[in-house]
XYZ file of N, CA and C in Angstrom:
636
model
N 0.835 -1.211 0.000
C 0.000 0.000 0.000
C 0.868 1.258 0.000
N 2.194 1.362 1.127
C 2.688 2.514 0.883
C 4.022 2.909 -0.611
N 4.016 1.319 -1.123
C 4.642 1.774 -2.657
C 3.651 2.158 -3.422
N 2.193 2.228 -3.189
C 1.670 2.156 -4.519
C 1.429 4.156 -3.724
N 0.852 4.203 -2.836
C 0.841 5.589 -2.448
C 1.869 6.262 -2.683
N 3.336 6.220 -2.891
C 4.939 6.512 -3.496
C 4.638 6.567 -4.561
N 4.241 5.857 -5.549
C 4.338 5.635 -6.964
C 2.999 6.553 -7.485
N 1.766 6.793 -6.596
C 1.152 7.855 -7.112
C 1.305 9.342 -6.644
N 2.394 9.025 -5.703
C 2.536 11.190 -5.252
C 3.598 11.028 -6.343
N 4.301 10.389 -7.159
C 5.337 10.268 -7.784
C 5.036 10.917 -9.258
N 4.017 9.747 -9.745
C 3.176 10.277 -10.795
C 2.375 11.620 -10.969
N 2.151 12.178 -9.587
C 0.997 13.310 -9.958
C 2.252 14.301 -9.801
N 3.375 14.065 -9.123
C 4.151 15.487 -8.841
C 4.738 15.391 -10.647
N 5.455 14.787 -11.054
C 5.778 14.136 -12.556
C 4.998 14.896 -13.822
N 3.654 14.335 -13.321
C 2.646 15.102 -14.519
C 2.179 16.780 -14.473
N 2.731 16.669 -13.237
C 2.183 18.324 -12.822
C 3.704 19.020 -13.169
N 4.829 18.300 -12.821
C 6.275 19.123 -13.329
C 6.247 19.183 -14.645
N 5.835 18.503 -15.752
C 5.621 18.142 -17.026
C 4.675 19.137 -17.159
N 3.816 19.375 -16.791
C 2.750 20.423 -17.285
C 3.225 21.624 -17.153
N 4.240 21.966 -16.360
C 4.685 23.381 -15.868
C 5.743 23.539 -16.793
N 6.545 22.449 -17.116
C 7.881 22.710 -18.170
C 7.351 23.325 -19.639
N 6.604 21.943 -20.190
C 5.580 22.481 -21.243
C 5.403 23.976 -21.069
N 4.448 24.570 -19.803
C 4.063 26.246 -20.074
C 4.806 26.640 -20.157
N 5.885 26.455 -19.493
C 7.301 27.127 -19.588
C 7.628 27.327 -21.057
N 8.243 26.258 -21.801
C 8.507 26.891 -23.225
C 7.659 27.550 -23.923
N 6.277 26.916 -23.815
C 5.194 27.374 -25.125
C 5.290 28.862 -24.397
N 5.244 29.762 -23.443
C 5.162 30.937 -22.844
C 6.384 31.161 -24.037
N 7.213 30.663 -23.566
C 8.941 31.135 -23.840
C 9.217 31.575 -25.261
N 8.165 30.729 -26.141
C 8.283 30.803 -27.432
C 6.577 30.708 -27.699
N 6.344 31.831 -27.111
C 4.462 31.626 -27.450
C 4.494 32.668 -28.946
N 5.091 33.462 -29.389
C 5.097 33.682 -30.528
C 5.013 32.604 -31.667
N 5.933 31.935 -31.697
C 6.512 31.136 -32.656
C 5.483 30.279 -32.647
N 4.976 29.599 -31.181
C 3.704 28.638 -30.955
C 2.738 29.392 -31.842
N 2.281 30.239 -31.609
C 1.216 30.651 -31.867
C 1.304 31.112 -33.978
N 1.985 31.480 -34.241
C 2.267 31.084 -35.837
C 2.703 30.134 -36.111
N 2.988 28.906 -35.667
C 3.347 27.613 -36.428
C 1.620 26.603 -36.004
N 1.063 27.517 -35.180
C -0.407 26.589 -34.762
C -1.354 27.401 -35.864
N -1.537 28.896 -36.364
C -2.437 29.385 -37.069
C -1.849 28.704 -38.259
N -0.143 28.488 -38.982
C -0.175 28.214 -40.111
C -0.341 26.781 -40.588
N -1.250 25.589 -39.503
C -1.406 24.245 -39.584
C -2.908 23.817 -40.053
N -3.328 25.515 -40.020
C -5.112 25.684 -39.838
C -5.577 25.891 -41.420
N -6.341 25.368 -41.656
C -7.157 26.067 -42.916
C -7.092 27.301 -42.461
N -7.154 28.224 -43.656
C -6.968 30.021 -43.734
C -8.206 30.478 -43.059
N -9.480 29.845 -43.299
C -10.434 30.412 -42.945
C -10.506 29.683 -41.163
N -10.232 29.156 -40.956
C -10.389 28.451 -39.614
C -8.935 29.346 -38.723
N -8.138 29.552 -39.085
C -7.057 30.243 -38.687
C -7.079 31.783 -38.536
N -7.907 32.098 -39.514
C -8.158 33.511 -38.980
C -9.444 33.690 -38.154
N -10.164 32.664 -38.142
C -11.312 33.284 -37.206
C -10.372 33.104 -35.532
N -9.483 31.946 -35.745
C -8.683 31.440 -34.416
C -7.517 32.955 -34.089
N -7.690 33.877 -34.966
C -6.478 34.919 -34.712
C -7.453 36.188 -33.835
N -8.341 35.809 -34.581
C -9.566 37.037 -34.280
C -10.006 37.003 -32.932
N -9.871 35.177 -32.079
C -10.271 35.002 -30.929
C -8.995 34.757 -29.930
N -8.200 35.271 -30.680
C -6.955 34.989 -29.662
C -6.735 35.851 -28.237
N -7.080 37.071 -28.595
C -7.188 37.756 -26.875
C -8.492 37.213 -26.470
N -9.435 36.957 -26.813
C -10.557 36.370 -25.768
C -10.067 35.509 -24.900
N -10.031 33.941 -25.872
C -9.309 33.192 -25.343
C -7.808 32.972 -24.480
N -6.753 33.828 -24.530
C -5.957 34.526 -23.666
C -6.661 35.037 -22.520
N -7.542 35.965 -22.569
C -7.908 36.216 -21.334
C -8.977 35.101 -20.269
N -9.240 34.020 -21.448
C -10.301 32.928 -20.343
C -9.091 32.705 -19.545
N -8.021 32.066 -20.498
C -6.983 31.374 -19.137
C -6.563 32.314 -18.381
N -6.176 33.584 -18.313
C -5.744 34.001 -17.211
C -6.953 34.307 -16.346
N -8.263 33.986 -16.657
C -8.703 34.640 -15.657
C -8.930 33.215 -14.776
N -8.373 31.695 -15.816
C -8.587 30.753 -14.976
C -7.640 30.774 -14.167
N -5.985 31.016 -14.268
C -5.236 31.304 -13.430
C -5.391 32.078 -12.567
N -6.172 33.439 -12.556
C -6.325 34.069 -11.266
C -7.382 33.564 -10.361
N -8.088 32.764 -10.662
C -8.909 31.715 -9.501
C -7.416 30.463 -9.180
N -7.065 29.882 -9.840
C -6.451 29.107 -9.103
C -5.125 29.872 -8.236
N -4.818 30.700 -8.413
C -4.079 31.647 -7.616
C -4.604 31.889 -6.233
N -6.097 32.497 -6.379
C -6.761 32.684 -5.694
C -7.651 31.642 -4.754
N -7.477 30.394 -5.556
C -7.353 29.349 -4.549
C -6.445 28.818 -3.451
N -5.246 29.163 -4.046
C -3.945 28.941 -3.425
C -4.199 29.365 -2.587
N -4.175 30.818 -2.582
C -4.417 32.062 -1.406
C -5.015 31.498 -0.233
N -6.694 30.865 -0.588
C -7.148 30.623 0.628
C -6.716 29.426 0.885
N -6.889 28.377 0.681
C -5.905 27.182 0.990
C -4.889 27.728 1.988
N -3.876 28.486 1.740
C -2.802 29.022 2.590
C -3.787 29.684 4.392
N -4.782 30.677 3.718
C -5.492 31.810 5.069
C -5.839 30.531 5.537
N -6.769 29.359 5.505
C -7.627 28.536 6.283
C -6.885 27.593 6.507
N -5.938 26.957 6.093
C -4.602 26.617 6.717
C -4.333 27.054 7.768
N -3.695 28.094 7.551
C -2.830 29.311 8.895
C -3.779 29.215 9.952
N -4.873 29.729 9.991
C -5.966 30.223 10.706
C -6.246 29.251 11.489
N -7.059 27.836 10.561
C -6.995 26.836 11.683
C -6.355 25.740 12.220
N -4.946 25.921 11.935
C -4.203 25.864 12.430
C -3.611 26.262 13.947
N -3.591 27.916 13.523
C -3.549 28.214 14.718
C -4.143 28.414 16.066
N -5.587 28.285 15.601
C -6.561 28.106 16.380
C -6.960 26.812 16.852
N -6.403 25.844 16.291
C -6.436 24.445 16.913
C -5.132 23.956 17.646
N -3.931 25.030 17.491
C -2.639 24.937 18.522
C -3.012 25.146 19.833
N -4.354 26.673 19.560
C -4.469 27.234 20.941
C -5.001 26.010 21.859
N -5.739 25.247 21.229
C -6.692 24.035 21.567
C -6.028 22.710 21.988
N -4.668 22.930 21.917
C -3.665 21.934 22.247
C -3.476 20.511 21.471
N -3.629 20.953 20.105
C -3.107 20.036 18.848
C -1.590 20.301 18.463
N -0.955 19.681 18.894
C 0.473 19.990 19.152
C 1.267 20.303 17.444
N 0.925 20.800 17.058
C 1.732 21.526 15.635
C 2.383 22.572 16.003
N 3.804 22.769 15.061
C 4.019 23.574 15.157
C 4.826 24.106 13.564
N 5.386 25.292 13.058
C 5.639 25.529 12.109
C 4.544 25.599 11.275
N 3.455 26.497 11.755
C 2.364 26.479 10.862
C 2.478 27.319 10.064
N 3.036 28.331 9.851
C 3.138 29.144 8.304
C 3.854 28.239 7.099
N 4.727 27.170 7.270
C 5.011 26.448 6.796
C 4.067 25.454 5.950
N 3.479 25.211 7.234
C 2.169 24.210 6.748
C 1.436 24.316 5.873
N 1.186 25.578 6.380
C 0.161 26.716 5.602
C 0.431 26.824 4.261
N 1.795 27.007 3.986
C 2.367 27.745 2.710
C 2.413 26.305 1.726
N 2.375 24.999 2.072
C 2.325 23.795 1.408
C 1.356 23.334 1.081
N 0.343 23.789 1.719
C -0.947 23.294 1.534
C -1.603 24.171 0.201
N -1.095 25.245 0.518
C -1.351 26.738 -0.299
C -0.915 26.125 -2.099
N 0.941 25.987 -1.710
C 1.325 25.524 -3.396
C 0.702 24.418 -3.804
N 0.475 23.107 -3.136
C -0.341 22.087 -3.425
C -1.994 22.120 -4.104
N -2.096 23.020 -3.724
C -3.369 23.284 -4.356
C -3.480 23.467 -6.381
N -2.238 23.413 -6.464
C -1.585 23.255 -7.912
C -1.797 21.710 -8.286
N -1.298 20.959 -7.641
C -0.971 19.160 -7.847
C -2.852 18.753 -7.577
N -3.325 18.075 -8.867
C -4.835 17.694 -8.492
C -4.598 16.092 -7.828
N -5.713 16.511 -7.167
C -5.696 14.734 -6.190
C -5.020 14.800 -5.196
N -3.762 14.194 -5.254
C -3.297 14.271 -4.199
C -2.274 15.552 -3.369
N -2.285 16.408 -4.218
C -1.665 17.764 -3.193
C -2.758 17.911 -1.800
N -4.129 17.706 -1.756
C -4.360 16.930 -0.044
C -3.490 16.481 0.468
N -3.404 15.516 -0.112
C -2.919 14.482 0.955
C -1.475 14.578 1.170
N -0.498 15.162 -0.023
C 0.581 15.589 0.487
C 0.883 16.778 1.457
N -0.029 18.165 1.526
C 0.023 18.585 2.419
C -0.552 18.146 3.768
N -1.371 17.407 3.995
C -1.607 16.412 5.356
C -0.384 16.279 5.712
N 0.338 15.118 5.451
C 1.273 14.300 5.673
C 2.374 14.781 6.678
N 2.618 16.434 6.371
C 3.904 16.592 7.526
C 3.147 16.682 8.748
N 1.533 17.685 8.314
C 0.878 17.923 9.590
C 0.201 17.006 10.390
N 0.552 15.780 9.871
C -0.156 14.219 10.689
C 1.422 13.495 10.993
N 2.378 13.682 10.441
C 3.728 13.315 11.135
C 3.850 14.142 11.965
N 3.954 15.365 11.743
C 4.244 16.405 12.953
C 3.349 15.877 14.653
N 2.008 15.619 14.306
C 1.472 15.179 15.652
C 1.445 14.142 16.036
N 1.962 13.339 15.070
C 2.630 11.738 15.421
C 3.205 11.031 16.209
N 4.455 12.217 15.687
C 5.738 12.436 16.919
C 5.945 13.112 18.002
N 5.217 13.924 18.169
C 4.877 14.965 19.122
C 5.119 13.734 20.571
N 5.723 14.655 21.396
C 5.631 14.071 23.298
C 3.954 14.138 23.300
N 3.077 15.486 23.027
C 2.361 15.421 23.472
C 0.642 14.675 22.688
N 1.264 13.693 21.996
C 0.208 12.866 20.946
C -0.708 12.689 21.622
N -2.020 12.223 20.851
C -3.108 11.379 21.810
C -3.893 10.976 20.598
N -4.699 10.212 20.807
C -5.726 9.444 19.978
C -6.946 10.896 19.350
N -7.242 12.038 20.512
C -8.196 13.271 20.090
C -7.360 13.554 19.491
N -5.873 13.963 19.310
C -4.749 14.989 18.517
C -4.551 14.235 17.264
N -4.869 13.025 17.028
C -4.195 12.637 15.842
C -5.778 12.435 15.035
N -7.080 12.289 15.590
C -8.481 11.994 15.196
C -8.854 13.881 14.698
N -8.175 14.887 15.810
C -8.146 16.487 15.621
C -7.609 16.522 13.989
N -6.296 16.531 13.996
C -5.603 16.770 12.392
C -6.012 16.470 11.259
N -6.486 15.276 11.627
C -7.379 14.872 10.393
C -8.558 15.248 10.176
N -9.538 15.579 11.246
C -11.074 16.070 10.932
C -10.560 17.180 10.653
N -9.203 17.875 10.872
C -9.462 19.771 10.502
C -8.780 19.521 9.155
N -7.887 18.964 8.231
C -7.425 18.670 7.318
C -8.857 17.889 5.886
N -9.827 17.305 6.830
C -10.925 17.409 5.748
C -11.728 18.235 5.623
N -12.122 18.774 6.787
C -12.697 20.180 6.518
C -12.415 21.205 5.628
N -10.739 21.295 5.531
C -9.725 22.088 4.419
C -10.412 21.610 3.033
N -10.437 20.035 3.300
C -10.360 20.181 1.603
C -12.304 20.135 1.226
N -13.034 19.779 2.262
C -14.724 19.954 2.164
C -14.650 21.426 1.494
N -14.292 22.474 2.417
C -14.359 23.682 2.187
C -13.748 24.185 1.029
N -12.589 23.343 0.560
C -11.833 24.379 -0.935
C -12.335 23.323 -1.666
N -12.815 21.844 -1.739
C -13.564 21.227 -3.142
C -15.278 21.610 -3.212
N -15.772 21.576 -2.444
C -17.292 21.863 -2.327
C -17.930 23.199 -2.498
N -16.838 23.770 -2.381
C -17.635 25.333 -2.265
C -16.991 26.569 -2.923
N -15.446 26.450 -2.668
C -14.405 27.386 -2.778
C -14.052 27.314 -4.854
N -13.993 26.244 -4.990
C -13.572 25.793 -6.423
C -14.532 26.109 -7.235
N -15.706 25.775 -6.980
C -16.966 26.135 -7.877
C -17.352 27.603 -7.614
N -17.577 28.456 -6.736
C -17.480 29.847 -6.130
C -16.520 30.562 -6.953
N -15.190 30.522 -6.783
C -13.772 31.040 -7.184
C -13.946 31.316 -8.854
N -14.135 29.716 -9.387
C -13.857 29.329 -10.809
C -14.976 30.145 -11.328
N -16.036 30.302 -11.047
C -17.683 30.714 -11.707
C -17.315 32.218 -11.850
N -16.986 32.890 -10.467
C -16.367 34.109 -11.134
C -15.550 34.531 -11.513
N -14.222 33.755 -11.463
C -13.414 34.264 -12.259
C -13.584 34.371 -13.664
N -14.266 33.013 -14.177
C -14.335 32.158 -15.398
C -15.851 32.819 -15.734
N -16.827 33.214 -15.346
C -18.111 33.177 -15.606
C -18.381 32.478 -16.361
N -18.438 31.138 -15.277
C -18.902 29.719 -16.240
C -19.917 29.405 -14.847
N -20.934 28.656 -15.228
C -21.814 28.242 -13.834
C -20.855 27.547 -13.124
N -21.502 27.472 -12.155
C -20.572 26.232 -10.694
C -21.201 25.210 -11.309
N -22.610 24.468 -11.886
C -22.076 23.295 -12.248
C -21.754 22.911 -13.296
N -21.207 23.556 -14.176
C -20.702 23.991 -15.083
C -19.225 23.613 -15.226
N -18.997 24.048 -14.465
C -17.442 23.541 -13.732
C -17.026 22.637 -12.894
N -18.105 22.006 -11.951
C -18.529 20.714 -11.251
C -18.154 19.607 -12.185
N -19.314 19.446 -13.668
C -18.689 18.557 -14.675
C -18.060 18.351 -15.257
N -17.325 19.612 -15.678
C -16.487 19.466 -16.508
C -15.414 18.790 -16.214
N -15.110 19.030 -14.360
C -13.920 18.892 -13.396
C -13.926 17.272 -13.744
N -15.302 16.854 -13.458
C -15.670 15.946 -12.765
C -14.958 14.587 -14.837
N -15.851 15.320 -15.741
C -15.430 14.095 -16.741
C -13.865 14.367 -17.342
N -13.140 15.622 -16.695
C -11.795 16.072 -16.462
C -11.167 15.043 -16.014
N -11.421 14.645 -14.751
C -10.427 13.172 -13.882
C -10.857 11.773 -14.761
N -12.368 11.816 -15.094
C -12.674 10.537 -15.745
C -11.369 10.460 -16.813
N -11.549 11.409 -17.856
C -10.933 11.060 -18.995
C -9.379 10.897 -18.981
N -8.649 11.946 -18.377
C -7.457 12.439 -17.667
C -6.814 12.780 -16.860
N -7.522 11.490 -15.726
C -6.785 11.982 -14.740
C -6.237 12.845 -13.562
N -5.338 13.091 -13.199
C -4.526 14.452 -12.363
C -4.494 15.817 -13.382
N -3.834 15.288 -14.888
C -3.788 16.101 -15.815
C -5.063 16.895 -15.890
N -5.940 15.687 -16.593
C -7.391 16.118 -16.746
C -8.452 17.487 -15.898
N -7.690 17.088 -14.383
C -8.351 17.668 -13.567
C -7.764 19.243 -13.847
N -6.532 19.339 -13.887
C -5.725 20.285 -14.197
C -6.177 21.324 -15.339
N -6.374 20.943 -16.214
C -7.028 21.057 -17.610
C -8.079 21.795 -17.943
N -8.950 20.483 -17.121
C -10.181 20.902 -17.188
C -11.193 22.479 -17.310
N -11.190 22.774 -16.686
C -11.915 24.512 -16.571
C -11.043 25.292 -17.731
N -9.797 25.161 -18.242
C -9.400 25.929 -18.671
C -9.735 25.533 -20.136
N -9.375 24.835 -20.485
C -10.290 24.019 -21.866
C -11.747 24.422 -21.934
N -12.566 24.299 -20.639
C -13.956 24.363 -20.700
C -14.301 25.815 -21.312
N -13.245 26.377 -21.055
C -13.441 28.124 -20.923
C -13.056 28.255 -22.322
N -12.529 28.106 -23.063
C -11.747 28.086 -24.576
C -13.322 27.027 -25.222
N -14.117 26.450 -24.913
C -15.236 25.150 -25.620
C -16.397 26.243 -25.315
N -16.146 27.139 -24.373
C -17.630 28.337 -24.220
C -17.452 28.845 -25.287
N -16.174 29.548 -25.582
C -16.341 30.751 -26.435
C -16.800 30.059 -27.684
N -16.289 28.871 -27.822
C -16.578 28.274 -29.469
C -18.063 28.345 -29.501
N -18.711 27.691 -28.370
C -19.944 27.312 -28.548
C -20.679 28.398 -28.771
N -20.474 29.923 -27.955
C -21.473 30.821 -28.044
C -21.092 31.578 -29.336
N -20.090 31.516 -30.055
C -19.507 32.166 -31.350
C -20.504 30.949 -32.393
N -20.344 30.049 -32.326
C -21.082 29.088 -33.456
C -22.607 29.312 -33.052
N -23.158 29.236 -32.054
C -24.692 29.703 -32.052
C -24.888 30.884 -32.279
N -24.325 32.007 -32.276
C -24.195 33.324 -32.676
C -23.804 33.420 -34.405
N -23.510 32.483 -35.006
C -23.119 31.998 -36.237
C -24.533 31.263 -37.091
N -25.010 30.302 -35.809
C -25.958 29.697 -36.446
C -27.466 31.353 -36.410
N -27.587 32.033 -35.252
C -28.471 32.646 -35.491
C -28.670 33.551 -36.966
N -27.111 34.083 -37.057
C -26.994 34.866 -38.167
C -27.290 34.171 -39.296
N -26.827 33.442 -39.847
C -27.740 32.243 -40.413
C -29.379 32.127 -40.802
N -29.512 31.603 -39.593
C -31.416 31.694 -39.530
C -32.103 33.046 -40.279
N -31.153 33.933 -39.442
C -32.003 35.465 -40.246
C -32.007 35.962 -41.011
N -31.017 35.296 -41.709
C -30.357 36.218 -43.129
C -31.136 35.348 -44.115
């Protein structure tokens, strides 16, 4: 059980470093990307794709500034109850730390949970002052973290950043992991957001159509 749990924080950190290298160049050389992708297109399919290029530029960043902005809270409700469950005598300590892992993890889909758990359930492990409430504590406040940033925070965040519905983004997330995974999950909303614009440009296509 704990090789196969190794072999999947292995895989998701892997696919998520792979996804970041990738942005890395295509950013690096997003010129060049971006004229060797319009000149692969039929002319007429390539220029309507030139015409939508700042739209679509701006879906993803505005999907990046929700997941930014996920980070963010991930990190505050971290910190917070954290520290408010120290006062309570859950023996952690180095909680801005904690905080700040739980925060970048919110990048890695799936299991960045459970990797940020992990120091804060070793940390009270080892602790002199352990107990069966302190180690049953870490974990009920560590699902609460993720109740609160998958149930509410993700669909909330994403809807306005993205002005896509929450369940809207619920499914997409959701046939995101079916199809692909960690990747998938990763993906997901931001693709979804680039499949709006098509859709409301082609029904806006088909109306013009009808009337003419």
């Amino acid at each position: 059980m704990s090789l196969s749990f190794a072999s999947g924080v292995t895989s998701a950190l892997a696919t998520f470093g792979l996804f970041l290298l990738l942005t890395f160049f295509i950013i690096l050389e997003r010129r060049s990307f971006v004229r060797w992708f319009f000149g692969i297109l039929p002319s007429d399919l390539g220029e309507y794709f030139h015409s939508r290029q700042q739209i679509i530029s701006h879906a993803i960043h505005a999907w990046l500034r929700g997941q930014l902005l996920l980070a963010l809270f991930m990190f505050v409700i971290n910190f917070i109850g954290l520290w408010i469950a120290s006062w309570f005598g859950l023996p952690v300590s180095n909680i801005f730390s904690l905080a700040l892992i739980a925060g970048a993890m919110e990048f890695v889909p799936y299991l960045g949970p459970v990797i940020s758990f992990v120091p804060a359930f070793l940390m009270v492990l080892v602790s002199p002052d352990v107990s069966l409430w302190a180690i049953v504590g870490v974990i009920g406040l560590y699902v609460l973290f993720q109740q609160l940033e998958g149930n509410i925070m993700v669909p909330l965040v994403m809807s306005k950043t993205t002005n896509l519905s929450s369940l809207y983004i619920l499914v997409v997330t959701l046939v995101g992991a079916a199809l692909g995974g960690p990747l998938g999950v990763l993906l997901a909303i931001p693709l979804a957001s680039v499949l709006n614009i098509f859709y409301h440009d082609w029904m806006h296509y088909r109306r013009t159509i009808a009337s003419s």
